[in-house]
JSON list of N, CA and C and ligand atoms in Angstrom, two decimals:
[
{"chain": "A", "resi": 1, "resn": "UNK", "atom": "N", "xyz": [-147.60, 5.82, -97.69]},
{"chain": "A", "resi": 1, "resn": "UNK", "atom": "CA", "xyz": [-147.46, 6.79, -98.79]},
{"chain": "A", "resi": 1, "resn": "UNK", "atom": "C", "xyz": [-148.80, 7.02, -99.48]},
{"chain": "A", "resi": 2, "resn": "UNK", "atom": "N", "xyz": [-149.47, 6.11, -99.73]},
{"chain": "A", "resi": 2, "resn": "UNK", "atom": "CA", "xyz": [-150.69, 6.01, -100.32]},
{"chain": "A", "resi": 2, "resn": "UNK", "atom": "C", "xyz": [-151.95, 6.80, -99.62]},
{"chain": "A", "resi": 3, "resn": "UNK", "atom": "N", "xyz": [-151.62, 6.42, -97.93]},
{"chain": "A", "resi": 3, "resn": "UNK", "atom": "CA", "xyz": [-152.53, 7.38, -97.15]},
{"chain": "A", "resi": 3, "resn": "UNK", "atom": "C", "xyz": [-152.24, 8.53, -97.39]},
{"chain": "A", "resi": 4, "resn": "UNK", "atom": "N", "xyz": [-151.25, 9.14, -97.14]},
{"chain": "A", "resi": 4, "resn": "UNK", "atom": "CA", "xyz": [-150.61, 10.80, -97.58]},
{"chain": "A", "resi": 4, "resn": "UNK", "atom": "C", "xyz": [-151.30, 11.42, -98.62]},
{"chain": "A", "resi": 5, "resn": "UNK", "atom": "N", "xyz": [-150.96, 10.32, -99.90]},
{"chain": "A", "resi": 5, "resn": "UNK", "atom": "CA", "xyz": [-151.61, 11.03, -100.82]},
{"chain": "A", "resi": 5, "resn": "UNK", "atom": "C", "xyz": [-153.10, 11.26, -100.99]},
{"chain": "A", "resi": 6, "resn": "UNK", "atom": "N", "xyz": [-153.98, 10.66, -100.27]},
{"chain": "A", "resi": 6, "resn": "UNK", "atom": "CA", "xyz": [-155.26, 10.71, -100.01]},
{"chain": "A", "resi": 6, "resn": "UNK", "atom": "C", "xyz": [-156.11, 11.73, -99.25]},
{"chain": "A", "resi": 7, "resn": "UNK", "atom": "N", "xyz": [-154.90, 11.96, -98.15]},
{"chain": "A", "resi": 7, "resn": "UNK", "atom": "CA", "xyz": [-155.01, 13.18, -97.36]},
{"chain": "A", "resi": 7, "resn": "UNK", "atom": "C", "xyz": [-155.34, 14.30, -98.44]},
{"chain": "A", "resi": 8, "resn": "UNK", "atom": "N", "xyz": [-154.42, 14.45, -98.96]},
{"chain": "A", "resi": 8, "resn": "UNK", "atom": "CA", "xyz": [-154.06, 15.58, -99.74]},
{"chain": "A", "resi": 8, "resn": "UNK", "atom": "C", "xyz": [-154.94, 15.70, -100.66]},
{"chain": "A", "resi": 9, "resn": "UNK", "atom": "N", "xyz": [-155.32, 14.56, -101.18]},
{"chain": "A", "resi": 9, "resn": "UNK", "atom": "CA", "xyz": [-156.36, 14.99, -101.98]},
{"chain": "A", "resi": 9, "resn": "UNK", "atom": "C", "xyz": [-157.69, 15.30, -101.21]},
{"chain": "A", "resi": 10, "resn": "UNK", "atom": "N", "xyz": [-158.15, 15.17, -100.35]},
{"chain": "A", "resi": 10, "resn": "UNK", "atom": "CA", "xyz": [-159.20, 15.37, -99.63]},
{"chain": "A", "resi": 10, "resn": "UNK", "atom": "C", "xyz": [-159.33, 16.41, -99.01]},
{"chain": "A", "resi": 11, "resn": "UNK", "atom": "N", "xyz": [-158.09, 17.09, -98.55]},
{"chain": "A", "resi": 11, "resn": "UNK", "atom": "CA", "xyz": [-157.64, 18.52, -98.29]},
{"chain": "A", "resi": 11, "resn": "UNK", "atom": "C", "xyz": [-158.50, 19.36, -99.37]},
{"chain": "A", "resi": 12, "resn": "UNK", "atom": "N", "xyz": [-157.88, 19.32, -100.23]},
{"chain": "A", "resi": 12, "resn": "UNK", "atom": "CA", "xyz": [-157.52, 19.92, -101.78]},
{"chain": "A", "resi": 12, "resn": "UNK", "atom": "C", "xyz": [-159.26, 20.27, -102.01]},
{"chain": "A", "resi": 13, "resn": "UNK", "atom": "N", "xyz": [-159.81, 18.77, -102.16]},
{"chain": "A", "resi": 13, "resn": "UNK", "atom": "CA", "xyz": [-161.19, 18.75, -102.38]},
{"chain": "A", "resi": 13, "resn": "UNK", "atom": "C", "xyz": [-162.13, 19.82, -101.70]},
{"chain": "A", "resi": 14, "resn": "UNK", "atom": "N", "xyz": [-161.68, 19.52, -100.41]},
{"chain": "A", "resi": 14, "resn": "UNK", "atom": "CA", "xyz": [-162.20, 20.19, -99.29]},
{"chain": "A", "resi": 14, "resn": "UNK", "atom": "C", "xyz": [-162.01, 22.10, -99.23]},
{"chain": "A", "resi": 15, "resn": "UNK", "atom": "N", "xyz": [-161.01, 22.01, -99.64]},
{"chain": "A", "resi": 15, "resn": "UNK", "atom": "CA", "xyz": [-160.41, 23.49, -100.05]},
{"chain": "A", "resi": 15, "resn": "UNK", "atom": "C", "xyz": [-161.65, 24.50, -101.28]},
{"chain": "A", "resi": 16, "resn": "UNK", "atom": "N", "xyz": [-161.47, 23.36, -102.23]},
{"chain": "A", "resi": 16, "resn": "UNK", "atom": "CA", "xyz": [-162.08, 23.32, -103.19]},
{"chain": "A", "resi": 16, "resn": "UNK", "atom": "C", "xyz": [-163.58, 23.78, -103.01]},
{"chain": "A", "resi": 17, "resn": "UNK", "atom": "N", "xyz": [-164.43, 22.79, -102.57]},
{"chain": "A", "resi": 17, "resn": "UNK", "atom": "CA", "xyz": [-165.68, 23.39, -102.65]},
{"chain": "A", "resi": 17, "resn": "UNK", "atom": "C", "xyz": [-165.66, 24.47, -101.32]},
{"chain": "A", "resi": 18, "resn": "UNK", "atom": "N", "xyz": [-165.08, 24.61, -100.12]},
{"chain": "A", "resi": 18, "resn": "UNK", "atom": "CA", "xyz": [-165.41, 25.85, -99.27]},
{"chain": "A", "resi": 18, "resn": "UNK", "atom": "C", "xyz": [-164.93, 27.20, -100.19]},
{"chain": "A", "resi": 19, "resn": "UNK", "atom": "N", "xyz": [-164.28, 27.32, -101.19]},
{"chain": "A", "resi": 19, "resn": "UNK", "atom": "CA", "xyz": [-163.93, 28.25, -102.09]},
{"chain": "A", "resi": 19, "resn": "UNK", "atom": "C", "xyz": [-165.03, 28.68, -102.82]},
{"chain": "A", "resi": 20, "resn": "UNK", "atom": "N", "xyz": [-165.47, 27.70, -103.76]},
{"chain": "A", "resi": 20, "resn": "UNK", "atom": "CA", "xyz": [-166.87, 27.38, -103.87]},
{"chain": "A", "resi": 20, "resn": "UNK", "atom": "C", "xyz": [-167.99, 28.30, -103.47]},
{"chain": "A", "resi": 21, "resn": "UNK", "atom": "N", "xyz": [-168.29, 27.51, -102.09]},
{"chain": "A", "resi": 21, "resn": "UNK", "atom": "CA", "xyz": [-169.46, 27.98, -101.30]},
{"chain": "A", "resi": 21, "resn": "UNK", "atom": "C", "xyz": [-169.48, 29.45, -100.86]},
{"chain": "A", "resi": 22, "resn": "UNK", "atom": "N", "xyz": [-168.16, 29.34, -100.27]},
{"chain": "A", "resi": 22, "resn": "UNK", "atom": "CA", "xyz": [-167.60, 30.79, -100.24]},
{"chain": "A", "resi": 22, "resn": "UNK", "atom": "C", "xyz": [-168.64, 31.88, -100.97]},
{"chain": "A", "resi": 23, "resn": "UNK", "atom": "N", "xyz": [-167.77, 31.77, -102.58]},
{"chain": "A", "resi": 23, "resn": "UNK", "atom": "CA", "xyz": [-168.06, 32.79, -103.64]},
{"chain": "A", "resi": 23, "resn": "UNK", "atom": "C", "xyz": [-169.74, 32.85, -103.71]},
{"chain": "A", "resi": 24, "resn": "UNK", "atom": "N", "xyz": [-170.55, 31.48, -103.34]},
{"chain": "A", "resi": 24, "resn": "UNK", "atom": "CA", "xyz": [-172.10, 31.31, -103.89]},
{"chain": "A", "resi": 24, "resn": "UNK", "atom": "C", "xyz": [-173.11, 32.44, -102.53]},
{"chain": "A", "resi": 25, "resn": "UNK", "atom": "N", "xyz": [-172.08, 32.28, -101.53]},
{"chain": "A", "resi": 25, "resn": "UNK", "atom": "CA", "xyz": [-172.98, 32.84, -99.99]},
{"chain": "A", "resi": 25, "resn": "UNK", "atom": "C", "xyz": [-172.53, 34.19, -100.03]},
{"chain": "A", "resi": 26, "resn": "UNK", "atom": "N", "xyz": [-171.74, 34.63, -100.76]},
{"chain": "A", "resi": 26, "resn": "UNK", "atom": "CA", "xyz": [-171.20, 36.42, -100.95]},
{"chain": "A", "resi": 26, "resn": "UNK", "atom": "C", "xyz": [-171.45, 36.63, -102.24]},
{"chain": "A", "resi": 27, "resn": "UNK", "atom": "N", "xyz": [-172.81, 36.91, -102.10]},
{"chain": "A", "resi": 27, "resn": "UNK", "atom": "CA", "xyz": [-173.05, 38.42, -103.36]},
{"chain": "A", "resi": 27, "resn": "UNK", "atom": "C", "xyz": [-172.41, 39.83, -103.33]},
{"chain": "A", "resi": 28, "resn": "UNK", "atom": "N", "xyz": [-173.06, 40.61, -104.20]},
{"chain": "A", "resi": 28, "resn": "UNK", "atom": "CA", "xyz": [-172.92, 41.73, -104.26]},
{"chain": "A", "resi": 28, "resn": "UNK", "atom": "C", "xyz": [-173.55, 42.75, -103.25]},
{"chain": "A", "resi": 29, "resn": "UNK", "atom": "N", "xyz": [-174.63, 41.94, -102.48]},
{"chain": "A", "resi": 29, "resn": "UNK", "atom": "CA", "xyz": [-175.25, 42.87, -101.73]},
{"chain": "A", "resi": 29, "resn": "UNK", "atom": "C", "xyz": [-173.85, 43.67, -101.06]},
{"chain": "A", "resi": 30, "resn": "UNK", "atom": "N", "xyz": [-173.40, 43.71, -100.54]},
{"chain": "A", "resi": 30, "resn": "UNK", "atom": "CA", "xyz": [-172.42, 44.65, -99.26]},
{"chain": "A", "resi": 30, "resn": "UNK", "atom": "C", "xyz": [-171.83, 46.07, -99.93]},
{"chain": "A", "resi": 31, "resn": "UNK", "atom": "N", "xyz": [-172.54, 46.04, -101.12]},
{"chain": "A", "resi": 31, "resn": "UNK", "atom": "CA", "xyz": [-171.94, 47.13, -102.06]},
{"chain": "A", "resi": 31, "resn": "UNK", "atom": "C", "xyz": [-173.33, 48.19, -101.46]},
{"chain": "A", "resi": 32, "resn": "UNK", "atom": "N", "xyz": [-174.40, 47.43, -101.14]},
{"chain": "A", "resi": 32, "resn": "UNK", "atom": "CA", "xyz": [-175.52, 48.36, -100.74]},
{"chain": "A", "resi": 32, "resn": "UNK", "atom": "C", "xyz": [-175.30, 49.65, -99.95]},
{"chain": "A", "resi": 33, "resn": "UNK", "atom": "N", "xyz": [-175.46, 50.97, -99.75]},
{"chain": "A", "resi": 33, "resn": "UNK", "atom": "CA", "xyz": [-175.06, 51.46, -98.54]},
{"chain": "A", "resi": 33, "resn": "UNK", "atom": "C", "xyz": [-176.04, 51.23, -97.30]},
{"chain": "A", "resi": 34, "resn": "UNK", "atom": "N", "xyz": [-175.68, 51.50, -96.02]},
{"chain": "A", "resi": 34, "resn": "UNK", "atom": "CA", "xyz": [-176.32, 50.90, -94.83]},
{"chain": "A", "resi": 34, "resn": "UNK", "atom": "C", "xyz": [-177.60, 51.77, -94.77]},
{"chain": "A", "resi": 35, "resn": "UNK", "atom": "N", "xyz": [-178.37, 51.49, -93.80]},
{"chain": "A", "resi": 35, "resn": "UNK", "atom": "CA", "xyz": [-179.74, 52.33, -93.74]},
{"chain": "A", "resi": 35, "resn": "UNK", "atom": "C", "xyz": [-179.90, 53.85, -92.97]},
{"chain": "A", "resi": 36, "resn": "UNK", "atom": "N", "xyz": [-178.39, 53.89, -92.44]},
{"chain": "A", "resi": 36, "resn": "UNK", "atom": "CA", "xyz": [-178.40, 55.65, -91.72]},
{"chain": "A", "resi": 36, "resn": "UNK", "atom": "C", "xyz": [-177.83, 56.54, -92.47]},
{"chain": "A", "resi": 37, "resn": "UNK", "atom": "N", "xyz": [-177.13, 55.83, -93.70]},
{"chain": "A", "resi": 37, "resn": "UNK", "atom": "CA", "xyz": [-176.43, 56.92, -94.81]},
{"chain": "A", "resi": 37, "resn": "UNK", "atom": "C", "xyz": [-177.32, 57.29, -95.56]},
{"chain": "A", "resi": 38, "resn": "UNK", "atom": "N", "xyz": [-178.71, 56.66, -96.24]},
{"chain": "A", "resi": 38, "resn": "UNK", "atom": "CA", "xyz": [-179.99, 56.83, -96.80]},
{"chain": "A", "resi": 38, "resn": "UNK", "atom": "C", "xyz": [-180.74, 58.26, -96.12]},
{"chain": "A", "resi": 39, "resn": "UNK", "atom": "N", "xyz": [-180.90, 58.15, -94.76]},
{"chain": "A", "resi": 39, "resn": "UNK", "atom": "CA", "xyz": [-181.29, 59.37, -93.91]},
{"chain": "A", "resi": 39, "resn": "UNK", "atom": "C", "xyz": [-180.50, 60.44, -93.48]},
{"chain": "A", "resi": 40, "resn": "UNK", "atom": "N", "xyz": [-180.22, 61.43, -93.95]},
{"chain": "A", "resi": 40, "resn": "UNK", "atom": "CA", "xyz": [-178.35, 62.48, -93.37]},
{"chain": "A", "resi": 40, "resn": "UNK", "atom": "C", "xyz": [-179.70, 63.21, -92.13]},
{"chain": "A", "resi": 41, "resn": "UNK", "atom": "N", "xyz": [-178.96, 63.25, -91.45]},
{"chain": "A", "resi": 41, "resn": "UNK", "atom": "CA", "xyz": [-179.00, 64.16, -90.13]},
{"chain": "A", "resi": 41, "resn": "UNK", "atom": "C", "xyz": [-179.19, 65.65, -90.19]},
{"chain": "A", "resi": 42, "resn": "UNK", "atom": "N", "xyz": [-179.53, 66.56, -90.08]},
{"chain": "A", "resi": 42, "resn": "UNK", "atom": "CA", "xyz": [-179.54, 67.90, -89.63]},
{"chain": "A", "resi": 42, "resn": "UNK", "atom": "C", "xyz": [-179.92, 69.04, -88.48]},
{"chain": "A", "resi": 43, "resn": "UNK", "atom": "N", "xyz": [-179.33, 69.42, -87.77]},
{"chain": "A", "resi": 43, "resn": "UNK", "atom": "CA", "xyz": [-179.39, 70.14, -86.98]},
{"chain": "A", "resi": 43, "resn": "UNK", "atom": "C", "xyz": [-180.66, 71.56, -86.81]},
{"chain": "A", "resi": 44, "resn": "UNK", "atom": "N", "xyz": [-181.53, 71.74, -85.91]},
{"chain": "A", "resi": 44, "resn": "UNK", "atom": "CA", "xyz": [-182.00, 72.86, -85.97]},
{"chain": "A", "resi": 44, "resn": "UNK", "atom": "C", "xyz": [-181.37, 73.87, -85.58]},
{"chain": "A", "resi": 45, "resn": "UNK", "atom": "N", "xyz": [-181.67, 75.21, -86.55]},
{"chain": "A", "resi": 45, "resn": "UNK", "atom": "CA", "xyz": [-181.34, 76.22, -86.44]},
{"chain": "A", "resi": 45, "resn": "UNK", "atom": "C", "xyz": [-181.87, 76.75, -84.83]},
{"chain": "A", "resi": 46, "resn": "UNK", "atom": "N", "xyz": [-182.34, 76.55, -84.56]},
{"chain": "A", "resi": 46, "resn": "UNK", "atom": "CA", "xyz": [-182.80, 77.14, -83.24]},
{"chain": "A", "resi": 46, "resn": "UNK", "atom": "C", "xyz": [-182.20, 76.65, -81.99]},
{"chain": "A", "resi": 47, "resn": "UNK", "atom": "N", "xyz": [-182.71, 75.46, -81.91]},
{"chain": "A", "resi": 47, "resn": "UNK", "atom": "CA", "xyz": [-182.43, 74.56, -80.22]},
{"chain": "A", "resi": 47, "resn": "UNK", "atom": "C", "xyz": [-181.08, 74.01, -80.78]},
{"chain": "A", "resi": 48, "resn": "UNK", "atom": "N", "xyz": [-180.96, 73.63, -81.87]},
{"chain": "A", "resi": 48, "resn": "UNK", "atom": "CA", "xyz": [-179.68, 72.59, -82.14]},
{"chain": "A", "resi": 48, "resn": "UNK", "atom": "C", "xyz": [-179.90, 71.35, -82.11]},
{"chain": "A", "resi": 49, "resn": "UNK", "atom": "N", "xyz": [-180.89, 70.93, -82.06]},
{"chain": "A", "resi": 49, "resn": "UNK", "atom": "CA", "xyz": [-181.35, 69.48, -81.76]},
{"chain": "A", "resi": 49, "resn": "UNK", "atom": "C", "xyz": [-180.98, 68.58, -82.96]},
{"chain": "A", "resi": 50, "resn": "UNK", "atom": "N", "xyz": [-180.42, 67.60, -82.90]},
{"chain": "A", "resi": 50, "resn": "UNK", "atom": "CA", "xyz": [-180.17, 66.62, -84.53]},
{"chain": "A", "resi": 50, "resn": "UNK", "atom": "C", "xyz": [-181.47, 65.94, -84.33]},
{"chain": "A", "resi": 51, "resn": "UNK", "atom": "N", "xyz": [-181.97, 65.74, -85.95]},
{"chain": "A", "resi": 51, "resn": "UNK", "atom": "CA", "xyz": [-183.29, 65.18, -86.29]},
{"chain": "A", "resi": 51, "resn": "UNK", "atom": "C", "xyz": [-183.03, 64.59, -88.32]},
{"chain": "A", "resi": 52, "resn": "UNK", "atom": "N", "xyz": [-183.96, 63.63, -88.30]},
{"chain": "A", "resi": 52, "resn": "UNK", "atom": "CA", "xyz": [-183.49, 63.42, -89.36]},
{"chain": "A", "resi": 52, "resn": "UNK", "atom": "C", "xyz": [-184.48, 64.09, -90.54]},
{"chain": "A", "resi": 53, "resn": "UNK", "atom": "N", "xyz": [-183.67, 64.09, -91.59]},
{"chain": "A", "resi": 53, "resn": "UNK", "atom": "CA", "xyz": [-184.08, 65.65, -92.67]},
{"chain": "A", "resi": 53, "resn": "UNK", "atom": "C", "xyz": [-185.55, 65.19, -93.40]},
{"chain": "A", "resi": 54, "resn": "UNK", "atom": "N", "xyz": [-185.93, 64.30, -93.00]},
{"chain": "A", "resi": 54, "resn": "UNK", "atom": "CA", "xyz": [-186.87, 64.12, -93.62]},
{"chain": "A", "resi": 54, "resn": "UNK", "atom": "C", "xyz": [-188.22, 64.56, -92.79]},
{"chain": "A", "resi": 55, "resn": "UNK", "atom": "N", "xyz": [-187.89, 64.92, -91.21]},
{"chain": "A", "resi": 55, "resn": "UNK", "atom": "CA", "xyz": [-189.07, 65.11, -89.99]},
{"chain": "A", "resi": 55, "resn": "UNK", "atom": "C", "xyz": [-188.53, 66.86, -89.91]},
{"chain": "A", "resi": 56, "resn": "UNK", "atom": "N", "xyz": [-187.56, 66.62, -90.29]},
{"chain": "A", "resi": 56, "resn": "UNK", "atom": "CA", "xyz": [-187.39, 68.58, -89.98]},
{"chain": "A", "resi": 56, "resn": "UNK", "atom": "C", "xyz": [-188.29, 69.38, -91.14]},
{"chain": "A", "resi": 57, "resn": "UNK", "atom": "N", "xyz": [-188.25, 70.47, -90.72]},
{"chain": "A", "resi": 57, "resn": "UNK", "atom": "CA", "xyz": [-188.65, 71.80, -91.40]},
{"chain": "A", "resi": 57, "resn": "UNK", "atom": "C", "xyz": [-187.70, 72.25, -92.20]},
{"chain": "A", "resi": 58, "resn": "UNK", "atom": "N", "xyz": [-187.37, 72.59, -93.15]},
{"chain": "A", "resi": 58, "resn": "UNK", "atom": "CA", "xyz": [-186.56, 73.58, -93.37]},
{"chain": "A", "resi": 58, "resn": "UNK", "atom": "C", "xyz": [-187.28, 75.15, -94.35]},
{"chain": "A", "resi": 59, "resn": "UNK", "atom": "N", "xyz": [-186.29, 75.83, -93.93]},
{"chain": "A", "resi": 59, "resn": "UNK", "atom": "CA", "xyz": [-186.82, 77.46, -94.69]},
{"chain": "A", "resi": 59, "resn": "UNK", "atom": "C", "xyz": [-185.44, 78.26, -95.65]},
{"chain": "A", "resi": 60, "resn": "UNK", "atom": "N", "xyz": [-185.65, 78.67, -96.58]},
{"chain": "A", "resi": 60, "resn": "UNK", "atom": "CA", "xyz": [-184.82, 79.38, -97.66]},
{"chain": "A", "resi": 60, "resn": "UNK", "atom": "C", "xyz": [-184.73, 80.73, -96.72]},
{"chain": "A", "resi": 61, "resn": "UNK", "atom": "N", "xyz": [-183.77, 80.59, -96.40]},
{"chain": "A", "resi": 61, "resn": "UNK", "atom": "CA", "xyz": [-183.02, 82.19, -96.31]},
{"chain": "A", "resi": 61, "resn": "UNK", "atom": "C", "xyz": [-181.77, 83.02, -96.90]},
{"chain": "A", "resi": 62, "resn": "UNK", "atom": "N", "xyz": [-181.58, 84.42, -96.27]},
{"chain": "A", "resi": 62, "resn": "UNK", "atom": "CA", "xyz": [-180.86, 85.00, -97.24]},
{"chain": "A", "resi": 62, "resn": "UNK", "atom": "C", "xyz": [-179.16, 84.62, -97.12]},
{"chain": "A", "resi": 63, "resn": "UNK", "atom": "N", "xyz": [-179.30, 83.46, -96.08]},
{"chain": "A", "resi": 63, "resn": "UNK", "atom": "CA", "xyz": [-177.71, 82.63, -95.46]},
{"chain": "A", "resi": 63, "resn": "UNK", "atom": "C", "xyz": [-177.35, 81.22, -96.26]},
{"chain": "A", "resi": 64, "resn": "UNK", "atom": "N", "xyz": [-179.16, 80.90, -96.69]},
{"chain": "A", "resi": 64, "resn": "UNK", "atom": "CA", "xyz": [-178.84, 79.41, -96.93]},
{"chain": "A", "resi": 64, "resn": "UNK", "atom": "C", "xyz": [-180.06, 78.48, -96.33]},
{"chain": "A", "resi": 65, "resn": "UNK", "atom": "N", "xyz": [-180.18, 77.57, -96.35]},
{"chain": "A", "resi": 65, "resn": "UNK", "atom": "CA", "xyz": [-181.27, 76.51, -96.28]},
{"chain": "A", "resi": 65, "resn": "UNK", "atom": "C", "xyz": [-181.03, 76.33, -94.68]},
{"chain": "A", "resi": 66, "resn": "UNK", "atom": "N", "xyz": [-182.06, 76.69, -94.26]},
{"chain": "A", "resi": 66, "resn": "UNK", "atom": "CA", "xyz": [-181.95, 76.48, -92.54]},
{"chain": "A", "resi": 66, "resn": "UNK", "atom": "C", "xyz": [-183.00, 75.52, -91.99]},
{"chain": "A", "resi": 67, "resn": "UNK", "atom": "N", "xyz": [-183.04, 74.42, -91.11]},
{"chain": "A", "resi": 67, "resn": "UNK", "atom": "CA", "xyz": [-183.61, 73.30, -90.87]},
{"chain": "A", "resi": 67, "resn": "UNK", "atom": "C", "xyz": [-183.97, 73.57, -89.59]},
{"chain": "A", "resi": 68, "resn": "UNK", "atom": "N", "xyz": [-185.23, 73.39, -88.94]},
{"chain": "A", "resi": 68, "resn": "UNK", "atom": "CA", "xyz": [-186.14, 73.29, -87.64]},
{"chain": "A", "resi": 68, "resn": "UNK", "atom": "C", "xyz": [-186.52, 72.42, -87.06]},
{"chain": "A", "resi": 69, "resn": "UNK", "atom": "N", "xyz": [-186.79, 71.74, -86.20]},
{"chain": "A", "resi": 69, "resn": "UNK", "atom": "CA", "xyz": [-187.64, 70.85, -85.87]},
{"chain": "A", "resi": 69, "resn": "UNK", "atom": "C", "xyz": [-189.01, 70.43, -85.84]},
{"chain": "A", "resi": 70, "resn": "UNK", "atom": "N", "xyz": [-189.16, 71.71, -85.54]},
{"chain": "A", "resi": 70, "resn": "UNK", "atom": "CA", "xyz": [-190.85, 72.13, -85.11]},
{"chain": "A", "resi": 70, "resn": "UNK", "atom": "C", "xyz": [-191.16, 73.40, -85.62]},
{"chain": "A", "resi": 71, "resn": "UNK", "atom": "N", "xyz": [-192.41, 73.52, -85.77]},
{"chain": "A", "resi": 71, "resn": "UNK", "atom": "CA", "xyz": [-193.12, 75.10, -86.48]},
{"chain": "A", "resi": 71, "resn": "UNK", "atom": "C", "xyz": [-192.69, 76.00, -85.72]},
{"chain": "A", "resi": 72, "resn": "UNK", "atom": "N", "xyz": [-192.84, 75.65, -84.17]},
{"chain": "A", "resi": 72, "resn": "UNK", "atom": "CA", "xyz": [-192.76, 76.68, -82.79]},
{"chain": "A", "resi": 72, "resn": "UNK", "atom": "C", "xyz": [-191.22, 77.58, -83.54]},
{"chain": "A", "resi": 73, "resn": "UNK", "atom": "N", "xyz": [-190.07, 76.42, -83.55]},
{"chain": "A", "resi": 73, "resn": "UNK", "atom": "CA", "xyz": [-188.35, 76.75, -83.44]},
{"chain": "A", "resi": 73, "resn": "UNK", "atom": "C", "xyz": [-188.81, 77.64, -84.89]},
{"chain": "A", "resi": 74, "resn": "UNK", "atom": "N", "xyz": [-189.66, 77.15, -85.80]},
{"chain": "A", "resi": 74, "resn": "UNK", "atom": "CA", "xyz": [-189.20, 77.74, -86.98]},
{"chain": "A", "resi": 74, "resn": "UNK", "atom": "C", "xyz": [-190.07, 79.22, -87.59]},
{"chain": "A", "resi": 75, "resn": "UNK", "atom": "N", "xyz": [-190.77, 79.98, -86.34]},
{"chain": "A", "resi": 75, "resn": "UNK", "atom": "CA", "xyz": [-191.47, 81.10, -86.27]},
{"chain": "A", "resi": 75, "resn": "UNK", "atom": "C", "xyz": [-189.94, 81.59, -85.44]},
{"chain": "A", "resi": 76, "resn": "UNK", "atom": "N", "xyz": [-189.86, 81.23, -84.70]},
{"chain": "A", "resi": 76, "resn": "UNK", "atom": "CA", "xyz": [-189.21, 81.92, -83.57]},
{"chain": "A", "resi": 76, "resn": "UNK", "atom": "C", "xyz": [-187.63, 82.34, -83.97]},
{"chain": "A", "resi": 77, "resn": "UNK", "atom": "N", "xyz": [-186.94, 81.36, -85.51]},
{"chain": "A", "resi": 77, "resn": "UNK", "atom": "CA", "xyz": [-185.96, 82.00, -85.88]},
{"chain": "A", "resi": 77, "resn": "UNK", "atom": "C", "xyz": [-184.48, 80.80, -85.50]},
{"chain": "A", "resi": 78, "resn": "UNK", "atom": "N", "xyz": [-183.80, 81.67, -86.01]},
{"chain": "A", "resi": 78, "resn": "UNK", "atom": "CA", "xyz": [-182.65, 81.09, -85.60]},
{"chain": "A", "resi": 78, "resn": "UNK", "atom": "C", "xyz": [-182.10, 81.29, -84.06]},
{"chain": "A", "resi": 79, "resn": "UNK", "atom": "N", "xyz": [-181.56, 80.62, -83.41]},
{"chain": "A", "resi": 79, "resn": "UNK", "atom": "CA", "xyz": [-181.26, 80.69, -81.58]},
{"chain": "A", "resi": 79, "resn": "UNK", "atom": "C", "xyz": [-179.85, 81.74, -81.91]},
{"chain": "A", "resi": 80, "resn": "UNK", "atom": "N", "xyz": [-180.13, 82.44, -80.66]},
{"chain": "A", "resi": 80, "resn": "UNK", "atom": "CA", "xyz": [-179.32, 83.22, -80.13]},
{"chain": "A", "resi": 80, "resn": "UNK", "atom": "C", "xyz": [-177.95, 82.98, -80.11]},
{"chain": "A", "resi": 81, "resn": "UNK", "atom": "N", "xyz": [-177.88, 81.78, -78.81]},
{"chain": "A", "resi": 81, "resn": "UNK", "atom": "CA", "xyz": [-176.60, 80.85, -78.34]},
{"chain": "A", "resi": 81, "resn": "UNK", "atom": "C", "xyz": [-175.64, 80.74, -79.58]},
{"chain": "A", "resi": 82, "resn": "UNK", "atom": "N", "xyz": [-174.89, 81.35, -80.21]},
{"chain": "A", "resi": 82, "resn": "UNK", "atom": "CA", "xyz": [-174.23, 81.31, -80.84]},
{"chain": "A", "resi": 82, "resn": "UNK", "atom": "C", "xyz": [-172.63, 80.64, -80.29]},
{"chain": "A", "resi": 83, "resn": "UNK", "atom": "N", "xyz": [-171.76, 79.79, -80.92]},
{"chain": "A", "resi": 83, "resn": "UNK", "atom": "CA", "xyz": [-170.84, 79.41, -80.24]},
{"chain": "A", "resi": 83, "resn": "UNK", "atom": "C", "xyz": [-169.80, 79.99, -80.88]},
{"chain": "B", "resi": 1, "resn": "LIG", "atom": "ZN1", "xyz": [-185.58, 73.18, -82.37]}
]
């Protein structure tokens, strides 16, 4: 009987500080957002190519903010290939 109850407390204990440790090894970091939501994606108007918005071009037009890749795509306009 005496062993039993020893168990149990050692359980308990044991319970105890992994609860503990638990809470000390999980911060708040995971609230961070990840590092590809920081960069959004955009498509060129021309080729269609995805590039991230910070390496593209973009130009004010009379449609809306249109994004390029390159100077070449972004003389040459928006692409034809329409879907
Ligand atoms: Zn392009």
């Amino acid at each position: 009987m005496v062993r039993l109850l020893l168990w149990v407390v050692l359980i308990g204990a044991a319970v105890y500080f992994f609860k503990r440790m638990g809470k000390r090894s999980a911060p708040d970091r995971k609230t961070e957002p990840p590092e590809i939501a920081a960069e959004p994606m955009v498509r060129c108007a021309h080729c269609g190519v995805h590039l991230p918005r910070d390496r593209a071009l973009s130009l004010e037009s009379n449609v809306g903010k249109q994004w390029y890749c390159s100077q070449t795509h972004m003389e040459q306009g928006p692409g034809s290939r329409d879907r």
